[in-house]
CSV table of C-alpha atoms in Angstrom, one decimal:
chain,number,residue,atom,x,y,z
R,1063,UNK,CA,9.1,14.5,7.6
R,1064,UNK,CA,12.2,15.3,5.3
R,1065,UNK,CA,11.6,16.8,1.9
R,1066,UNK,CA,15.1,16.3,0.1
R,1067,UNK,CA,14.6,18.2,-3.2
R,1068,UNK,CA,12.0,19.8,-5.1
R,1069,UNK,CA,11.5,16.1,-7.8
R,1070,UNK,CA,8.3,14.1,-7.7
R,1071,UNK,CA,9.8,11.7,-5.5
R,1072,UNK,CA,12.1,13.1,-3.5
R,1073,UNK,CA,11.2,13.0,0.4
R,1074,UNK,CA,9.9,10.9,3.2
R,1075,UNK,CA,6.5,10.9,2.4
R,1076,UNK,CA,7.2,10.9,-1.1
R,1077,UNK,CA,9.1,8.0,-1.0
R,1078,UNK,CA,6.6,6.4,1.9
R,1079,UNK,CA,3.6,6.7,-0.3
R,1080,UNK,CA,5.1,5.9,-3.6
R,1081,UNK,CA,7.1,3.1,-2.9
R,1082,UNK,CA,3.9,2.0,-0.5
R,1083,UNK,CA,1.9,1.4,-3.5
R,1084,UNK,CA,4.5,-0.3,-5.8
R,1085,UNK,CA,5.8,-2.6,-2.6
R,1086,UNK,CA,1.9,-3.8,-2.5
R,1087,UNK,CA,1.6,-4.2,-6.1
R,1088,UNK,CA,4.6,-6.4,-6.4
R,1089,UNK,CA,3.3,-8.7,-3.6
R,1090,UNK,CA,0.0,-9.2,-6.1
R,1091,UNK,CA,-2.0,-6.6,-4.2
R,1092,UNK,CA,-5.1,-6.0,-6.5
R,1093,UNK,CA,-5.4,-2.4,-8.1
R,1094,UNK,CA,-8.6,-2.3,-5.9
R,1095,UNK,CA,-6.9,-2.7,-2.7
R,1096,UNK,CA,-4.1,-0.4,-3.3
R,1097,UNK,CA,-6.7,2.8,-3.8
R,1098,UNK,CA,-8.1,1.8,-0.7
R,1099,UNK,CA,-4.8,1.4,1.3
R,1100,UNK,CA,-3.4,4.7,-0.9
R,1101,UNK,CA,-6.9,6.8,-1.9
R,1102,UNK,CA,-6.2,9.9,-3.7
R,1103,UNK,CA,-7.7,12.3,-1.4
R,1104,UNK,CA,-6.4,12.9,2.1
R,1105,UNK,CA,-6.4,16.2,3.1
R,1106,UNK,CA,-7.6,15.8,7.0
R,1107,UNK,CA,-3.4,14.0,8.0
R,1108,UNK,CA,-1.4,16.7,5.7
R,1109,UNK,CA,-1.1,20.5,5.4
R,1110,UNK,CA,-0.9,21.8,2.0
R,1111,UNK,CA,2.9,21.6,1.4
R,1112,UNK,CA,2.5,17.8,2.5
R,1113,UNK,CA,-0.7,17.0,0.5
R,1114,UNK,CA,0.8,18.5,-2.5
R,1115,UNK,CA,4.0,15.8,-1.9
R,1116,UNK,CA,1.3,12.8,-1.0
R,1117,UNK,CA,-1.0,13.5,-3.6
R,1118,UNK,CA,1.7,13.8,-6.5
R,1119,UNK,CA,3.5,10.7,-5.3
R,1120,UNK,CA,0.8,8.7,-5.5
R,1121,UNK,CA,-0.5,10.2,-8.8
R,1122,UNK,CA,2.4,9.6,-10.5
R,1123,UNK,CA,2.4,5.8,-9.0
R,1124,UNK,CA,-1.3,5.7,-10.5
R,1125,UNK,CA,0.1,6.6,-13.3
R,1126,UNK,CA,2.6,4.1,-14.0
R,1127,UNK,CA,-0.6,1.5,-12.6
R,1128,UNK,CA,-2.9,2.6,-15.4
R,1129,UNK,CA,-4.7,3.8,-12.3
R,1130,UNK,CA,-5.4,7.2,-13.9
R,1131,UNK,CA,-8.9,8.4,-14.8
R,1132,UNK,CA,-9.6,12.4,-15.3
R,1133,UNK,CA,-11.4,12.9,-11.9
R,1134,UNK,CA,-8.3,11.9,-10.3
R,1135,UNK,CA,-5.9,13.9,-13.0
R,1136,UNK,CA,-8.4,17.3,-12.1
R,1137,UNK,CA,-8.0,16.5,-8.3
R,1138,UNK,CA,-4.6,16.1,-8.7
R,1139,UNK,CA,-4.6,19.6,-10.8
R,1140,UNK,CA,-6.4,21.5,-7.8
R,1141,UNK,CA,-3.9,20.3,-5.3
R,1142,UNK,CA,-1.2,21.6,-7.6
R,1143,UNK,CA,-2.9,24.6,-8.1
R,1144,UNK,CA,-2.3,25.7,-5.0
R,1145,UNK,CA,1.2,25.9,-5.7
R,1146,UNK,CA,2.1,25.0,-1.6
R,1147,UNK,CA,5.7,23.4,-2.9
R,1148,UNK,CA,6.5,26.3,-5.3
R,1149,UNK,CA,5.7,29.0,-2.5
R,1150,UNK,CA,7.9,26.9,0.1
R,1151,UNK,CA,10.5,26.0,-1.6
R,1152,UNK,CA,11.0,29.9,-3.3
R,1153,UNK,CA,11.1,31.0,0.8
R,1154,UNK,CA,14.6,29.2,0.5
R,1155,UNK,CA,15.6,30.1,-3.1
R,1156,UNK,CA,13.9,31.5,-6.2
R,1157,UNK,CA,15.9,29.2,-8.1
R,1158,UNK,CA,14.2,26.1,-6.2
R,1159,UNK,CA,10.5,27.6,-6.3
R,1160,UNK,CA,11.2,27.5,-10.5
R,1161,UNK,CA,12.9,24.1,-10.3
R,1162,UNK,CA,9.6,23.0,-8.0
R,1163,UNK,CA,7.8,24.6,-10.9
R,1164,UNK,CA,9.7,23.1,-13.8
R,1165,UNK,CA,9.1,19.8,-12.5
R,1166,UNK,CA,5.0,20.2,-11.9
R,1167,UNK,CA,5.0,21.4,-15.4
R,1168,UNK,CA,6.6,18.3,-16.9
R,1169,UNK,CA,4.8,16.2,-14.4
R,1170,UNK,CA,1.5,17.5,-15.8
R,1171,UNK,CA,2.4,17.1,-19.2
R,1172,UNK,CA,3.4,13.1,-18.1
R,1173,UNK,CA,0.2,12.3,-16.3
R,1174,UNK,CA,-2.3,14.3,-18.4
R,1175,UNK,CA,-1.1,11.5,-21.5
R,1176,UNK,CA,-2.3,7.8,-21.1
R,1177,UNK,CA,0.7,5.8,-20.3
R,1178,UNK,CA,1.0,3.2,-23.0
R,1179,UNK,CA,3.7,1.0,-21.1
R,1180,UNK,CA,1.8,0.2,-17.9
R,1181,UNK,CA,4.0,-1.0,-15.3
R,1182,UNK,CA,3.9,-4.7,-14.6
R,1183,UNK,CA,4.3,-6.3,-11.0
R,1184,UNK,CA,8.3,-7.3,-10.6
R,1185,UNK,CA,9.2,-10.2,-9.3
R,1186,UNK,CA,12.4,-9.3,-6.8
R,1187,UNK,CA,15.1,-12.1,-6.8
R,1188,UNK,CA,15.8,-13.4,-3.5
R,1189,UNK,CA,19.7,-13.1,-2.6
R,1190,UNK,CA,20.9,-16.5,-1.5
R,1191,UNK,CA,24.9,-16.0,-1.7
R,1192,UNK,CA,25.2,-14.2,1.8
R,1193,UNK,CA,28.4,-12.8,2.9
R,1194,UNK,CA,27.7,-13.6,6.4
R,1195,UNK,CA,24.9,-16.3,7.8
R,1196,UNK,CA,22.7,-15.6,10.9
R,1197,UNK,CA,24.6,-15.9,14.3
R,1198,UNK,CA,27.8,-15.2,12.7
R,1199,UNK,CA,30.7,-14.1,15.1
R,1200,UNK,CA,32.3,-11.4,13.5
R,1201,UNK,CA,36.0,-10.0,14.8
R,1202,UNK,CA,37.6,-7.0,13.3
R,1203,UNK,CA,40.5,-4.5,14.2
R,1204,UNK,CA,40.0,-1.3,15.2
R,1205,UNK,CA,42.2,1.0,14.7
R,1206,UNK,CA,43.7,1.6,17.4
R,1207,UNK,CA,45.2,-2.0,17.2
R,1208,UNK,CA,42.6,-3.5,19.5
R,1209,UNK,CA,40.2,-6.5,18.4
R,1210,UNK,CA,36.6,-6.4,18.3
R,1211,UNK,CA,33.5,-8.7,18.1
R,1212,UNK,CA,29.9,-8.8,16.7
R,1213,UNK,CA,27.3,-11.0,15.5
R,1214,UNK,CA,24.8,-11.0,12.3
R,1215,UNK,CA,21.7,-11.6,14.3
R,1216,UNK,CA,19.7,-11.4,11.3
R,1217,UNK,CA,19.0,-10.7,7.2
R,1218,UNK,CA,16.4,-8.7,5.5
R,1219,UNK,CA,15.4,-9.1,2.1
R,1220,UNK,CA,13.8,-6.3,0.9
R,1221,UNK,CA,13.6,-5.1,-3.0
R,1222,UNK,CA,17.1,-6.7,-4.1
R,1223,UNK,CA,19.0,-5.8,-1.0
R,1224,UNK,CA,20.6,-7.7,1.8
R,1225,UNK,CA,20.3,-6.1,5.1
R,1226,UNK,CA,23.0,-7.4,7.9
R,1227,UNK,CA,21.5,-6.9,11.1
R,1228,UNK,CA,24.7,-6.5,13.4
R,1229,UNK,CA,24.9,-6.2,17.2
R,1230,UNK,CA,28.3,-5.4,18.7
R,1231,UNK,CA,29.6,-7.5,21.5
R,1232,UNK,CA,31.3,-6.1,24.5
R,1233,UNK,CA,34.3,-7.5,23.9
R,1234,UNK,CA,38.3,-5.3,23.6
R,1235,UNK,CA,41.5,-7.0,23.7
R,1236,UNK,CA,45.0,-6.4,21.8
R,1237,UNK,CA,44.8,-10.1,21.4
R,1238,UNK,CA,42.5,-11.8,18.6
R,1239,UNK,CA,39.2,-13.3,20.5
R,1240,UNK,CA,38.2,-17.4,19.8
R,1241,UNK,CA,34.9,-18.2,20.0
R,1242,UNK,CA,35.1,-19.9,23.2
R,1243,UNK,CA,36.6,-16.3,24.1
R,1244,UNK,CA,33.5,-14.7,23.6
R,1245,UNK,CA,30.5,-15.8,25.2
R,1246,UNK,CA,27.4,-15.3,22.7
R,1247,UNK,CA,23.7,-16.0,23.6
R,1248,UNK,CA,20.7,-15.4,21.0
C-alpha cells in the first residue's frame, strides 16, 4: 500500500480507513457499528509502520466522531510510541523523520483535547446536471486527424463527484462516424 507523505492522512490505508469510517457515518451508520467495522486495535493484519498509519487514521476520525475516550487516546500513544513512521520515514530523509515527528506531536496535542465541534453526518448532494447520460455515443478527434468513438456506459455518485464510466469503441476513420456507423450493444 502507498504511503504518500508523512500527514495523518496521507496514504492508502490512511485514506482507506479514514474515509471508511466517515463514508459509514454519512450513510447513518451508528457510532456503535463503526467501532465494530473500524475497532481501534488491529495489530495481527499490519506491521508496525502500517499499524501506526491505521491506528492514527482512525483516531483522528474518532476524534472528529466524539468517539474518543482515554483508553483509546493511551492505546493510540503506545502505538505512537514506537515511533515505526518516524524511523521509516528518517531511512529516506532526516528532514521527513522530523516532519513525521512534527506532525505526531501536533496530532497529540489535537486528540489529547476534547473536540468541542463534533462532526455531524453530511448529507452529499446528488449531481443531476450530467454532462453526458448513460449509453451516450461519444466521437472525438484525435490528433492525428482521425475520428474516434466511445460510450458512457455508466455514472457514479460518490461524495460530490460524477464519475463517467467510458468504454472506447473500435472504431477509426478520417471521416466523422453516424450512429448508424457505429454498431453499439450494452
Amino acid at each position: 500500500m502507498a504511503t504518500d507523505g508523512t500527514k495523518i492522512i496521507d496514504g492508502d490505508t490512511a485514506h482507506d480507513t479514514y474515509w471508511g469510517i466517515m463514508d459509514l457515518y454519512d450513510s447513518g451508520g451508528e457510532l456503535k457499528m463503526i467501532l465494530e467495522e473500524f475497532p481501534l486495535e488491529q495489530p495481527e493484519y499490519f506491521d508496525e509502520f502500517d499499524n501506526e498509519i491505521y491506528v492514527t487514521s482512525c483516531g483522528l476520525a474518532y476524534w472528529e466522531l466524539g468517539l474518543m475516550t482515554p483508553e483509546r487516546l493511551n492505546y493510540i500513544k503506545s502505538v505512537i510510541s514506537k515511533d515505526a513512521c518516524v524511523k521509516e520515514w528518517t531511512t529516506y530523509s532526516e528532514k521527513e523523520g522530523k516532519s513525521r515527528q512534527s506532525v505526531l506531536k501536533s496530532y497529540l496535542t489535537k486528540i489529547g483535547k476534547s473536540n468541542e465541534k463534533v462532526r455531524k453526518p453530511k448529507k452529499h448532494r446528488k449531481i443531476s446536471n450530467f454532462i453526458f447520460s448513460e449509453n451516450s455515443i461519444l466521437t472525438f478527434r484525435l490528433s492525428n486527424g482521425d475520428y474516434a468513438v466511445t460510450s458512457c456506459v455508466k455514472i457514479d455518485q460518490y461524495r460530490r463527484n460524477c464519475n463517467y464510466w467510458l468504454v472506447p469503441i473500435t472504431y477509426k476513420s478520417i471521416s466523422k462516424p453516424t450512429i448508424g456507423a457505429v454498431s453499439y450493444t450494452h
